[in-house]
């Protein structure tokens, strides 16, 4: 009875998507070299989906519960004495291929979904410079100004059977949010202060600003940036930029309807996990009524039921970033270019779709149970087990995220005669700080992300391509640094606090990984190219049984050695 019933019908899906778009606009010049453009854009997207062999759960249970009636016939139990469902056909589950087609027709249905999205957009822009009016020592002042109005709608709906929750799908309600609209205006300036002078080959300042008025809780927000470029000599340039940016929540972020969902969740109050979190976890679990030594056997044994939905109270997230660096192109080494940039980025009120496990951990790891994450968790049952549904998985404004580090890019192009050249490039990132501050009630409480799975300290790509006439041979190396086997705080002393579970595992880190790839191509003529290669040359798997498909372990290759050949043709 518990076999995987592959013979009940393949769950298949057919989707049709149609997109329509119309644009009307005008563009031109005035004042000799000033340019303008104006456009009105309307787009509409429609989708229609069919889901074949979606099992109707109530019918499956009735059909599988087969008995004999007074005449010895095999019937559904609901029809054993009195026929209460004349359509019910008994379902034989014993043996692959045993179910009759009539029974399959009774338990399966073709479900449907319809969706629609529209966008209406009006934009106007003017670009020019001050050459006809005045010039600075470095040249004319360049400018751009513009405005935009945008309105969006979106909706989708499944059929009544799915919405009622009586199919193999989760119960999915209609998504019919109010419309989204925004009015924006912007301006940009570039001021060339100096040019072609001793110790000032180039000196310029740029600035930009944008104001946006969003419908709904976001309201009016401002964004801007200021930057500068200084080249004391031709070989060296220094650059700096400071900016404030905003991101408004989407219709899905705000208004996604509550829908049923399932996941394998670890109960933070379970004896297996109570010592892997913050020092406050045990006290919060006790305050929630969970007894000492509690084992959530239900959560351990299978997936947990919860709801997923949007959050209409979201605000716009805001970020401030400072970057500065240098570009080095030495004239005495033709073909060499090196750029190094330091970045410092902080995001406040981060809009993030928080997964169910994060909500559980953040609730019980906070200073007390009086926090926004605990508000998403339904009260537990009297025996300590999760309620059904256990919680609401939603989108929230995190307190903050912080990242600091260095990006570098070095390339070298060298010719060896008229027919041969080599191109080398190294691109990488070193992370100095990567920290989340996810507790709105304790915004100074950090959660280290740097060095955890998906966020290595070092990530480097290097490549070399050798070309002789029409043949190119290339090699690429990708380096991923080691990463913590679990939450960093569990096995490491962090931010002045001792490791919370130093004996969590014998292994502390996922090891560093190096991937190799080779490729080759032949230009048969100007319009025809043959190419091929091998990725992950050494057939390296993700370490320690990881699948390479999740939010963190997706950083690893999940295919293995991969060979390909192809052709490119231009007509």
Protein backbone atom coordinates (compact mmCIF):
# COMPACT_ATOMS: atom_id res chain seq x y z
CA UNK A 1 0.00 0.00 0.00
CA UNK A 2 2.95 2.31 0.58
CA UNK A 3 4.77 1.77 -2.71
CA UNK A 4 5.52 4.68 -5.04
CA UNK A 5 2.48 4.51 -7.32
CA UNK A 6 4.09 5.45 -10.62
CA UNK A 7 1.26 3.72 -12.48
CA UNK A 8 -1.37 6.18 -11.27
CA UNK A 9 -0.47 8.51 -14.14
CA UNK A 10 2.41 10.84 -14.92
CA UNK A 11 2.01 14.28 -13.43
CA UNK A 12 2.60 16.48 -16.45
CA UNK A 13 2.19 20.15 -17.23
CA UNK A 14 1.36 22.18 -20.33
CA UNK A 15 1.93 25.94 -20.34
CA UNK A 16 1.05 28.57 -22.88
CA UNK A 17 2.42 32.06 -22.43
CA UNK A 18 1.54 35.02 -24.63
CA UNK A 19 3.13 38.45 -24.40
CA UNK A 20 1.85 41.53 -26.20
CA UNK A 21 3.62 44.86 -26.29
CA UNK A 22 3.05 48.15 -28.05
CA UNK A 23 5.33 51.17 -27.93
CA UNK A 24 4.70 54.64 -29.30
CA UNK A 25 7.37 57.28 -29.01
CA UNK A 26 9.33 60.12 -30.48
CA UNK A 27 12.96 61.16 -30.37
CA UNK A 28 15.03 63.93 -31.84
CA UNK A 29 17.44 66.79 -31.25
CA UNK A 30 17.15 70.47 -30.48
CA UNK A 31 19.53 73.25 -29.59
CA UNK A 32 21.85 71.58 -32.14
CA UNK A 33 23.06 68.63 -30.02
CA UNK A 34 20.61 68.18 -27.16
CA UNK A 35 18.65 64.93 -27.49
CA UNK A 36 15.17 64.09 -26.28
CA UNK A 37 13.00 60.98 -26.27
CA UNK A 38 9.43 60.30 -25.20
CA UNK A 39 7.63 56.97 -25.17
CA UNK A 40 4.41 55.28 -24.10
CA UNK A 41 4.71 51.56 -23.53
CA UNK A 42 1.96 49.04 -22.80
CA UNK A 43 2.64 45.35 -22.27
CA UNK A 44 0.42 42.43 -21.33
CA UNK A 45 1.37 38.90 -20.36
CA UNK A 46 -1.14 36.02 -20.26
CA UNK A 47 -0.51 32.47 -19.15
CA UNK A 48 -2.67 29.38 -19.25
CA UNK A 49 -1.55 26.14 -17.62
CA UNK A 50 -2.91 22.61 -17.49
CA UNK A 51 -1.75 20.05 -14.90
CA UNK A 52 -2.46 16.50 -15.98
CA UNK A 53 -3.12 13.59 -13.60
CA UNK A 54 -3.47 15.78 -10.54
CA UNK A 55 -4.80 13.39 -7.91
CA UNK A 56 -8.03 14.25 -6.09
CA UNK A 57 -7.24 13.12 -2.57
CA UNK A 58 -10.81 12.50 -1.33
CA UNK A 59 -11.56 10.33 -4.37
CA UNK A 60 -8.27 8.45 -4.02
CA UNK A 61 -9.08 7.55 -0.42
CA UNK A 62 -12.58 6.39 -1.34
CA UNK A 63 -11.39 4.37 -4.34
CA UNK A 64 -8.53 2.71 -2.43
CA UNK A 65 -10.92 1.64 0.36
CA UNK A 66 -12.39 -1.27 -1.64
CA UNK A 67 -14.69 -3.97 -0.18
CA UNK A 68 -17.23 -6.53 -1.41
CA UNK A 69 -20.95 -5.72 -1.34
CA UNK A 70 -23.76 -8.13 -0.58
CA UNK A 71 -23.52 -9.56 -4.11
CA UNK A 72 -19.81 -10.23 -3.82
CA UNK A 73 -18.82 -7.40 -6.13
CA UNK A 74 -15.75 -5.31 -5.36
CA UNK A 75 -16.97 -1.77 -4.75
CA UNK A 76 -15.93 1.36 -2.92
CA UNK A 77 -16.83 1.10 0.76
CA UNK A 78 -18.98 4.24 0.44
CA UNK A 79 -21.19 2.19 -1.95
CA UNK A 80 -21.16 -1.09 -0.02
CA UNK A 81 -24.67 -0.78 1.43
CA UNK A 82 -26.08 2.35 -0.16
CA UNK A 83 -24.68 3.91 -3.31
CA UNK A 84 -23.59 7.38 -2.16
CA UNK A 85 -21.06 8.04 -4.95
CA UNK A 86 -22.09 6.31 -8.16
CA UNK A 87 -18.95 7.52 -9.95
CA UNK A 88 -16.56 5.85 -7.49
CA UNK A 89 -14.52 3.02 -9.05
CA UNK A 90 -12.50 0.73 -6.73
CA UNK A 91 -8.75 1.17 -7.14
CA UNK A 92 -6.48 -1.88 -7.13
CA UNK A 93 -3.10 -0.77 -5.74
CA UNK A 94 -1.54 -4.26 -5.57
CA UNK A 95 0.94 -4.57 -8.42
CA UNK A 96 2.34 -2.17 -10.95
CA UNK A 97 -0.25 -1.55 -13.67
CA UNK A 98 -3.09 -3.06 -11.63
CA UNK A 99 -5.26 0.11 -11.42
CA UNK A 100 -7.96 0.13 -14.08
CA UNK A 101 -8.35 3.05 -16.44
CA UNK A 102 -11.81 3.68 -15.06
CA UNK A 103 -10.38 4.01 -11.56
CA UNK A 104 -7.63 6.33 -12.78
CA UNK A 105 -10.20 8.50 -14.54
CA UNK A 106 -12.10 8.76 -11.25
CA UNK A 107 -9.15 9.71 -8.99
CA UNK A 108 -7.28 12.01 -11.41
CA UNK A 109 -8.22 15.36 -12.89
CA UNK A 110 -6.73 17.94 -15.24
CA UNK A 111 -6.29 21.11 -13.23
CA UNK A 112 -5.93 24.61 -14.65
CA UNK A 113 -4.43 27.98 -13.82
CA UNK A 114 -4.80 31.35 -15.53
CA UNK A 115 -2.59 34.36 -14.97
CA UNK A 116 -2.24 37.88 -16.27
CA UNK A 117 0.16 40.79 -15.81
CA UNK A 118 0.11 44.27 -17.36
CA UNK A 119 2.41 47.27 -17.39
CA UNK A 120 1.78 50.82 -18.57
CA UNK A 121 4.88 52.99 -18.74
CA UNK A 122 5.42 56.60 -19.83
CA UNK A 123 8.95 58.04 -19.96
CA UNK A 124 10.55 61.30 -21.06
CA UNK A 125 14.27 62.15 -21.15
CA UNK A 126 16.55 64.99 -22.22
CA UNK A 127 20.34 64.59 -22.60
CA UNK A 128 22.89 67.25 -23.53
CA UNK A 129 25.87 69.31 -22.48
CA UNK A 130 26.82 72.95 -21.90
CA UNK A 131 29.11 73.31 -24.91
CA UNK A 132 26.97 76.07 -26.42
CA UNK A 133 26.80 78.00 -23.16
CA UNK A 134 30.06 77.47 -21.26
CA UNK A 135 32.79 74.93 -20.57
CA UNK A 136 34.87 74.00 -17.56
CA UNK A 137 38.65 73.54 -17.87
CA UNK A 138 38.05 69.83 -18.51
CA UNK A 139 35.27 70.33 -21.05
CA UNK A 140 31.50 70.93 -21.18
CA UNK A 141 29.17 69.89 -18.36
CA UNK A 142 27.05 66.89 -19.34
CA UNK A 143 23.53 66.43 -18.01
CA UNK A 144 20.47 64.17 -18.20
CA UNK A 145 16.99 64.75 -16.80
CA UNK A 146 13.85 62.69 -17.07
CA UNK A 147 10.57 61.50 -15.61
CA UNK A 148 8.55 58.29 -15.61
CA UNK A 149 5.11 57.03 -14.66
CA UNK A 150 4.61 53.27 -14.33
CA UNK A 151 1.53 51.22 -13.41
CA UNK A 152 1.51 47.44 -13.02
CA UNK A 153 -1.14 44.80 -12.34
CA UNK A 154 -0.83 41.07 -11.77
CA UNK A 155 -3.15 38.17 -10.96
CA UNK A 156 -3.49 34.41 -11.21
CA UNK A 157 -6.06 31.83 -10.16
CA UNK A 158 -6.21 28.04 -10.01
CA UNK A 159 -9.39 26.05 -10.46
CA UNK A 160 -11.77 25.46 -7.56
CA UNK A 161 -10.50 21.93 -6.85
CA UNK A 162 -6.95 23.15 -6.21
CA UNK A 163 -8.16 26.17 -4.26
CA UNK A 164 -10.17 23.83 -2.05
CA UNK A 165 -7.06 21.83 -1.15
CA UNK A 166 -8.45 18.47 -2.36
CA UNK A 167 -5.67 17.62 -4.82
CA UNK A 168 -2.08 16.47 -4.70
CA UNK A 169 -1.17 20.16 -5.06
CA UNK A 170 -1.14 22.40 -2.03
CA UNK A 171 -4.20 24.58 -1.46
CA UNK A 172 -3.44 27.73 -3.49
CA UNK A 173 -5.83 30.70 -3.24
CA UNK A 174 -6.33 33.38 -5.88
CA UNK A 175 -3.70 36.11 -6.23
CA UNK A 176 -5.50 39.37 -7.01
CA UNK A 177 -3.55 42.25 -5.46
CA UNK A 178 -4.30 45.94 -5.96
CA UNK A 179 -2.42 47.73 -8.73
CA UNK A 180 1.08 49.09 -8.27
CA UNK A 181 2.07 52.55 -9.51
CA UNK A 182 5.01 54.93 -9.15
CA UNK A 183 5.93 58.43 -10.34
CA UNK A 184 9.63 59.21 -10.68
CA UNK A 185 11.94 62.05 -11.70
CA UNK A 186 15.74 62.10 -11.97
CA UNK A 187 18.70 64.25 -12.86
CA UNK A 188 22.38 63.54 -13.58
CA UNK A 189 25.46 65.76 -13.92
CA UNK A 190 29.06 65.16 -14.97
CA UNK A 191 31.53 67.97 -14.22
CA UNK A 192 34.92 67.68 -16.01
CA UNK A 193 37.03 69.94 -13.81
CA UNK A 194 40.52 69.41 -15.30
CA UNK A 195 42.07 67.61 -18.25
CA UNK A 196 45.52 67.06 -19.85
CA UNK A 197 47.45 69.00 -17.19
CA UNK A 198 50.57 68.01 -15.22
CA UNK A 199 49.48 65.76 -12.34
CA UNK A 200 45.89 66.14 -13.55
CA UNK A 201 45.37 64.18 -16.74
CA UNK A 202 41.73 63.96 -15.71
CA UNK A 203 39.65 65.21 -12.78
CA UNK A 204 35.88 64.93 -12.86
CA UNK A 205 32.92 64.77 -10.50
CA UNK A 206 29.55 63.16 -11.18
CA UNK A 207 26.27 63.28 -9.29
CA UNK A 208 22.77 61.89 -9.76
CA UNK A 209 19.49 61.99 -7.87
CA UNK A 210 16.07 60.35 -8.19
CA UNK A 211 12.78 60.83 -6.32
CA UNK A 212 10.02 58.24 -6.53
CA UNK A 213 6.48 58.36 -5.17
CA UNK A 214 5.09 54.83 -4.73
CA UNK A 215 1.47 53.93 -4.22
CA UNK A 216 0.90 52.19 -0.88
CA UNK A 217 3.06 51.77 2.21
CA UNK A 218 6.34 52.65 0.48
CA UNK A 219 5.44 56.31 -0.12
CA UNK A 220 8.07 58.81 -1.31
CA UNK A 221 11.74 57.78 -1.38
CA UNK A 222 14.98 59.42 -2.53
CA UNK A 223 18.10 57.93 -4.12
CA UNK A 224 21.35 59.63 -5.10
CA UNK A 225 25.04 59.09 -5.78
CA UNK A 226 28.19 61.22 -5.94
CA UNK A 227 31.44 60.11 -7.49
CA UNK A 228 34.84 61.32 -8.59
CA UNK A 229 37.61 60.26 -10.97
CA UNK A 230 41.22 61.47 -10.72
CA UNK A 231 44.09 60.51 -13.02
CA UNK A 232 47.39 62.13 -11.98
CA UNK A 233 49.11 60.45 -14.97
CA UNK A 234 47.84 58.51 -17.95
CA UNK A 235 48.76 55.13 -16.45
CA UNK A 236 46.85 55.48 -13.19
CA UNK A 237 43.30 56.48 -12.25
CA UNK A 238 41.65 56.69 -8.85
CA UNK A 239 37.87 56.53 -8.43
CA UNK A 240 35.43 56.90 -5.57
CA UNK A 241 31.66 56.74 -5.33
CA UNK A 242 29.09 57.12 -2.57
CA UNK A 243 25.46 56.24 -3.15
CA UNK A 244 22.13 55.76 -1.46
CA UNK A 245 19.73 53.35 -3.14
CA UNK A 246 16.22 52.08 -2.49
CA UNK A 247 14.21 49.05 -3.54
CA UNK A 248 10.45 49.04 -3.21
CA UNK A 249 8.55 45.80 -2.48
CA UNK A 250 6.89 44.08 -5.44
CA UNK A 251 3.24 43.05 -5.74
CA UNK A 252 4.26 39.51 -4.84
CA UNK A 253 6.21 40.71 -1.80
CA UNK A 254 3.19 42.64 -0.58
CA UNK A 255 0.12 40.66 -1.51
CA UNK A 256 0.87 37.01 -2.25
CA UNK A 257 -2.13 35.03 -0.96
CA UNK A 258 -1.62 32.50 1.86
CA UNK A 259 -0.87 29.12 0.30
CA UNK A 260 -0.08 25.75 1.80
CA UNK A 261 3.53 24.60 1.86
CA UNK A 262 5.73 21.86 3.32
CA UNK A 263 9.40 21.50 4.25
CA UNK A 264 11.67 19.37 6.40
CA UNK A 265 12.17 21.65 9.42
CA UNK A 266 14.41 21.30 12.43
CA UNK A 267 12.67 22.35 15.63
CA UNK A 268 15.08 24.71 17.46
CA UNK A 269 13.60 23.49 20.76
CA UNK A 270 14.31 19.85 19.95
CA UNK A 271 17.07 18.41 22.12
CA UNK A 272 19.10 17.80 18.93
CA UNK A 273 19.24 21.50 18.05
CA UNK A 274 18.68 23.47 21.24
CA UNK A 275 22.43 23.98 21.80
CA UNK A 276 23.28 25.00 18.21
CA UNK A 277 21.75 28.48 18.36
CA UNK A 278 22.11 31.64 20.41
CA UNK A 279 22.53 31.48 24.21
CA UNK A 280 18.92 32.70 24.56
CA UNK A 281 17.44 29.73 22.67
CA UNK A 282 16.98 27.40 25.65
CA UNK A 283 15.33 30.09 27.79
CA UNK A 284 12.98 31.10 24.99
CA UNK A 285 11.98 27.49 24.35
CA UNK A 286 11.21 27.08 28.04
CA UNK A 287 9.17 30.32 28.00
CA UNK A 288 7.22 28.90 25.04
CA UNK A 289 6.24 25.91 27.19
CA UNK A 290 8.59 23.35 25.64
CA UNK A 291 9.88 20.91 28.27
CA UNK A 292 13.57 20.18 28.80
CA UNK A 293 14.77 17.24 26.70
CA UNK A 294 11.87 17.64 24.25
CA UNK A 295 11.99 15.53 21.07
CA UNK A 296 9.87 16.68 18.14
CA UNK A 297 9.41 13.22 16.70
CA UNK A 298 6.85 14.41 14.12
CA UNK A 299 9.16 17.06 12.65
CA UNK A 300 12.03 14.57 12.61
CA UNK A 301 9.97 11.96 10.76
CA UNK A 302 8.55 14.06 7.92
CA UNK A 303 7.79 17.46 6.45
CA UNK A 304 6.03 20.19 8.40
CA UNK A 305 2.92 22.01 7.19
CA UNK A 306 3.01 25.84 7.04
CA UNK A 307 1.60 28.75 5.03
CA UNK A 308 3.43 31.10 2.62
CA UNK A 309 2.14 34.63 1.96
CA UNK A 310 3.11 38.24 1.28
CA UNK A 311 3.37 41.06 3.78
CA UNK A 312 1.37 44.27 3.02
CA UNK A 313 3.25 46.21 5.73
CA UNK A 314 6.62 46.15 3.98
CA UNK A 315 8.66 49.33 3.58
CA UNK A 316 11.29 50.10 0.96
CA UNK A 317 14.75 48.78 1.73
CA UNK A 318 17.58 51.30 1.70
CA UNK A 319 21.28 50.87 1.09
CA UNK A 320 24.32 53.06 1.43
CA UNK A 321 27.54 52.09 -0.30
CA UNK A 322 31.04 53.50 -0.50
CA UNK A 323 33.47 52.20 -3.10
CA UNK A 324 36.93 53.40 -3.95
CA UNK A 325 39.70 51.96 -6.02
CA UNK A 326 42.27 52.33 -8.75
CA UNK A 327 42.78 51.43 -12.40
CA UNK A 328 46.38 50.74 -13.44
CA UNK A 329 47.26 50.49 -17.15
CA UNK A 330 51.04 50.94 -17.37
CA UNK A 331 52.28 52.23 -20.69
CA UNK A 332 55.55 50.34 -20.14
CA UNK A 333 53.62 47.01 -20.10
CA UNK A 334 51.23 47.25 -23.04
CA UNK A 335 48.15 45.08 -22.68
CA UNK A 336 48.18 44.96 -18.86
CA UNK A 337 45.19 46.34 -16.94
CA UNK A 338 44.64 45.98 -13.20
CA UNK A 339 41.63 47.24 -11.24
CA UNK A 340 41.21 47.00 -7.49
CA UNK A 341 38.13 48.28 -5.65
CA UNK A 342 37.22 48.28 -1.98
CA UNK A 343 33.52 48.20 -1.18
CA UNK A 344 31.56 48.90 1.98
CA UNK A 345 27.81 48.29 1.64
CA UNK A 346 25.10 48.41 4.27
CA UNK A 347 21.45 47.66 3.60
CA UNK A 348 18.71 48.62 6.06
CA UNK A 349 15.15 47.32 6.18
CA UNK A 350 16.15 44.50 3.86
CA UNK A 351 13.23 42.97 1.93
CA UNK A 352 13.73 39.24 2.10
CA UNK A 353 11.53 36.19 1.67
CA UNK A 354 12.45 34.47 4.89
CA UNK A 355 12.30 30.69 4.81
CA UNK A 356 10.46 28.76 7.49
CA UNK A 357 13.63 27.48 9.16
CA UNK A 358 15.02 31.02 9.48
CA UNK A 359 11.77 32.19 11.10
CA UNK A 360 11.97 29.38 13.66
CA UNK A 361 15.63 30.00 14.47
CA UNK A 362 15.27 33.79 14.61
CA UNK A 363 12.27 33.56 16.93
CA UNK A 364 13.96 31.42 19.57
CA UNK A 365 17.43 33.00 19.16
CA UNK A 366 16.19 36.55 19.84
CA UNK A 367 16.56 38.29 23.20
CA UNK A 368 12.99 37.24 24.08
CA UNK A 369 9.88 35.83 22.44
CA UNK A 370 8.63 39.37 21.89
CA UNK A 371 9.96 39.75 18.31
CA UNK A 372 8.51 39.90 14.80
CA UNK A 373 9.55 36.34 13.93
CA UNK A 374 7.70 34.72 16.83
CA UNK A 375 4.64 36.60 15.61
CA UNK A 376 4.67 34.42 12.48
CA UNK A 377 4.63 31.16 14.48
CA UNK A 378 1.31 29.67 15.59
CA UNK A 379 1.07 28.59 19.27
CA UNK A 380 2.35 25.06 19.81
CA UNK A 381 0.15 22.16 20.80
CA UNK A 382 -0.03 21.27 24.49
CA UNK A 383 2.49 18.44 23.95
CA UNK A 384 5.05 20.85 22.47
CA UNK A 385 4.59 19.79 18.84
CA UNK A 386 4.06 22.35 16.10
CA UNK A 387 0.55 23.55 15.32
CA UNK A 388 -0.91 22.80 11.90
CA UNK A 389 -0.01 24.93 10.05
CA UNK A 390 3.11 25.61 12.08
CA UNK A 391 3.80 29.16 10.94
CA UNK A 392 3.47 31.80 8.24
CA UNK A 393 6.46 32.02 5.90
CA UNK A 394 6.52 35.54 4.54
CA UNK A 395 8.56 38.52 3.39
CA UNK A 396 9.95 40.86 6.04
CA UNK A 397 12.14 43.93 6.42
CA UNK A 398 15.29 42.58 8.05
CA UNK A 399 17.14 45.01 10.28
CA UNK A 400 20.35 45.21 8.20
CA UNK A 401 23.04 43.51 6.16
CA UNK A 402 26.69 44.57 5.95
CA UNK A 403 29.37 43.60 3.45
CA UNK A 404 32.96 44.77 3.04
CA UNK A 405 35.65 43.42 0.80
CA UNK A 406 37.90 43.83 -2.20
CA UNK A 407 37.14 43.06 -5.85
CA UNK A 408 40.06 42.73 -8.23
CA UNK A 409 40.37 42.19 -11.96
CA UNK A 410 43.68 41.75 -13.78
CA UNK A 411 44.03 41.09 -17.49
CA UNK A 412 46.94 40.85 -19.90
CA UNK A 413 46.76 40.77 -23.68
CA UNK A 414 49.95 39.93 -25.56
CA UNK A 415 50.62 39.37 -29.24
CA UNK A 416 53.39 37.09 -30.50
CA UNK A 417 53.59 38.07 -34.12
CA UNK A 418 50.67 38.76 -36.47
CA UNK A 419 48.99 35.33 -36.04
CA UNK A 420 49.37 34.49 -32.35
CA UNK A 421 48.07 36.11 -29.19
CA UNK A 422 47.46 35.26 -25.55
CA UNK A 423 44.83 36.62 -23.18
CA UNK A 424 45.14 36.08 -19.41
CA UNK A 425 42.59 37.20 -16.83
CA UNK A 426 42.13 36.81 -13.08
CA UNK A 427 38.91 37.99 -11.40
CA UNK A 428 38.28 37.52 -7.71
CA UNK A 429 36.74 38.67 -4.47
CA UNK A 430 38.05 38.74 -0.92
CA UNK A 431 35.39 39.18 1.73
CA UNK A 432 36.36 41.16 4.79
CA UNK A 433 32.91 41.36 6.40
CA UNK A 434 29.63 39.68 5.62
CA UNK A 435 27.18 40.03 8.49
CA UNK A 436 23.40 40.08 8.87
CA UNK A 437 21.54 41.92 11.62
CA UNK A 438 18.18 40.15 11.38
CA UNK A 439 16.67 41.15 14.73
CA UNK A 440 14.56 44.29 14.57
CA UNK A 441 14.16 44.25 18.34
CA UNK A 442 17.91 43.96 18.83
CA UNK A 443 19.44 45.62 15.74
CA UNK A 444 22.99 45.43 17.09
CA UNK A 445 22.94 41.65 17.47
CA UNK A 446 25.06 40.28 14.60
CA UNK A 447 24.78 37.01 12.70
CA UNK A 448 28.01 36.21 10.88
CA UNK A 449 27.57 35.00 7.31
CA UNK A 450 31.17 35.31 6.15
CA UNK A 451 32.69 31.85 5.78
CA UNK A 452 29.37 30.00 5.95
CA UNK A 453 28.12 27.73 3.17
CA UNK A 454 27.55 29.85 0.07
CA UNK A 455 29.69 32.77 1.31
CA UNK A 456 33.38 31.81 1.15
CA UNK A 457 36.07 34.32 2.06
CA UNK A 458 37.84 33.78 -1.27
CA UNK A 459 36.32 33.25 -4.72
CA UNK A 460 38.63 33.48 -7.74
CA UNK A 461 38.34 32.75 -11.47
CA UNK A 462 41.40 32.60 -13.71
CA UNK A 463 41.59 31.93 -17.44
CA UNK A 464 44.02 31.86 -20.33
CA UNK A 465 43.22 31.79 -24.04
CA UNK A 466 45.84 31.11 -26.72
CA UNK A 467 44.93 31.93 -30.32
CA UNK A 468 46.91 31.01 -33.41
CA UNK A 469 45.34 32.09 -36.66
CA UNK A 470 41.81 30.61 -36.59
CA UNK A 471 42.33 28.19 -33.67
CA UNK A 472 41.79 29.08 -29.97
CA UNK A 473 42.59 26.90 -26.98
CA UNK A 474 41.45 27.98 -23.52
CA UNK A 475 41.75 26.92 -19.90
CA UNK A 476 39.77 28.15 -16.89
CA UNK A 477 40.31 27.62 -13.16
CA UNK A 478 37.73 28.38 -10.51
CA UNK A 479 38.72 28.49 -6.83
CA UNK A 480 36.19 28.42 -3.97
CA UNK A 481 37.54 28.81 -0.44
CA UNK A 482 36.61 26.65 2.50
CA UNK A 483 33.25 27.18 4.22
CA UNK A 484 31.86 26.33 7.63
CA UNK A 485 30.09 22.98 7.97
CA UNK A 486 27.29 24.64 10.00
CA UNK A 487 26.42 28.08 11.39
CA UNK A 488 29.69 29.89 12.04
CA UNK A 489 28.77 30.69 15.63
CA UNK A 490 28.26 27.00 16.47
CA UNK A 491 31.91 25.95 16.11
CA UNK A 492 33.80 29.24 16.29
CA UNK A 493 34.26 31.99 18.85
CA UNK A 494 32.45 34.93 17.26
CA UNK A 495 32.10 38.62 18.16
CA UNK A 496 33.51 37.98 21.64
CA UNK A 497 31.17 35.05 22.36
CA UNK A 498 32.43 31.47 22.76
CA UNK A 499 31.43 28.77 20.29
CA UNK A 500 27.93 27.54 21.11
CA UNK A 501 28.42 23.93 20.04
CA UNK A 502 32.14 23.32 19.42
CA UNK A 503 31.60 19.55 19.19
CA UNK A 504 28.82 19.82 16.60
CA UNK A 505 30.85 17.74 14.10
CA UNK A 506 34.32 16.26 13.76
CA UNK A 507 34.72 18.25 10.54
CA UNK A 508 34.70 22.03 10.88
CA UNK A 509 34.89 23.13 7.22
CA UNK A 510 33.77 22.09 3.79
CA UNK A 511 37.14 21.96 1.98
CA UNK A 512 38.36 24.44 -0.59
CA UNK A 513 37.47 23.38 -4.13
CA UNK A 514 39.18 23.93 -7.49
CA UNK A 515 37.39 23.32 -10.78
CA UNK A 516 39.16 23.03 -14.12
CA UNK A 517 37.73 23.52 -17.60
CA UNK A 518 39.18 23.42 -21.13
CA UNK A 519 37.71 24.62 -24.39
CA UNK A 520 38.69 24.98 -28.03
CA UNK A 521 37.24 26.62 -31.12
CA UNK A 522 38.01 26.82 -34.83
CA UNK A 523 36.83 29.67 -37.04
CA UNK A 524 36.18 27.85 -40.30
CA UNK A 525 35.36 31.17 -41.94
CA UNK A 526 33.86 34.53 -40.95
CA UNK A 527 30.39 33.06 -40.44
CA UNK A 528 31.05 29.48 -39.26
CA UNK A 529 32.70 28.39 -35.98
CA UNK A 530 33.13 24.96 -34.41
CA UNK A 531 33.68 24.74 -30.65
CA UNK A 532 33.82 22.22 -27.82
CA UNK A 533 35.10 21.73 -24.32
CA UNK A 534 34.99 19.96 -20.99
CA UNK A 535 33.76 21.61 -17.77
CA UNK A 536 34.69 20.23 -14.35
CA UNK A 537 37.50 18.29 -15.94
CA UNK A 538 38.32 16.25 -12.81
CA UNK A 539 34.66 15.28 -12.24
CA UNK A 540 34.61 16.85 -8.77
CA UNK A 541 31.42 16.34 -6.75
CA UNK A 542 30.07 18.67 -4.05
CA UNK A 543 31.79 17.77 -0.75
CA UNK A 544 30.33 15.56 1.99
CA UNK A 545 27.21 14.50 0.11
CA UNK A 546 25.90 17.98 -0.72
CA UNK A 547 23.73 18.13 -3.85
CA UNK A 548 24.74 21.55 -5.14
CA UNK A 549 21.11 22.59 -5.58
CA UNK A 550 20.31 24.65 -2.47
CA UNK A 551 20.65 28.31 -1.52
CA UNK A 552 24.10 27.74 -0.03
CA UNK A 553 25.53 24.61 -1.65
CA UNK A 554 24.47 25.86 -5.08
CA UNK A 555 27.91 27.45 -5.17
CA UNK A 556 29.27 24.00 -6.07
CA UNK A 557 29.01 22.32 -9.46
CA UNK A 558 26.17 19.77 -9.37
CA UNK A 559 26.60 18.10 -12.76
CA UNK A 560 30.08 16.61 -12.69
CA UNK A 561 32.27 16.31 -15.76
CA UNK A 562 30.38 17.92 -18.62
CA UNK A 563 31.43 17.69 -22.26
CA UNK A 564 29.95 19.71 -25.10
CA UNK A 565 30.41 20.44 -28.79
CA UNK A 566 28.63 22.99 -30.90
CA UNK A 567 28.55 25.11 -33.97
CA UNK A 568 27.93 28.83 -34.44
CA UNK A 569 26.74 30.14 -37.78
CA UNK A 570 26.00 33.68 -38.90
CA UNK A 571 23.81 34.35 -41.92
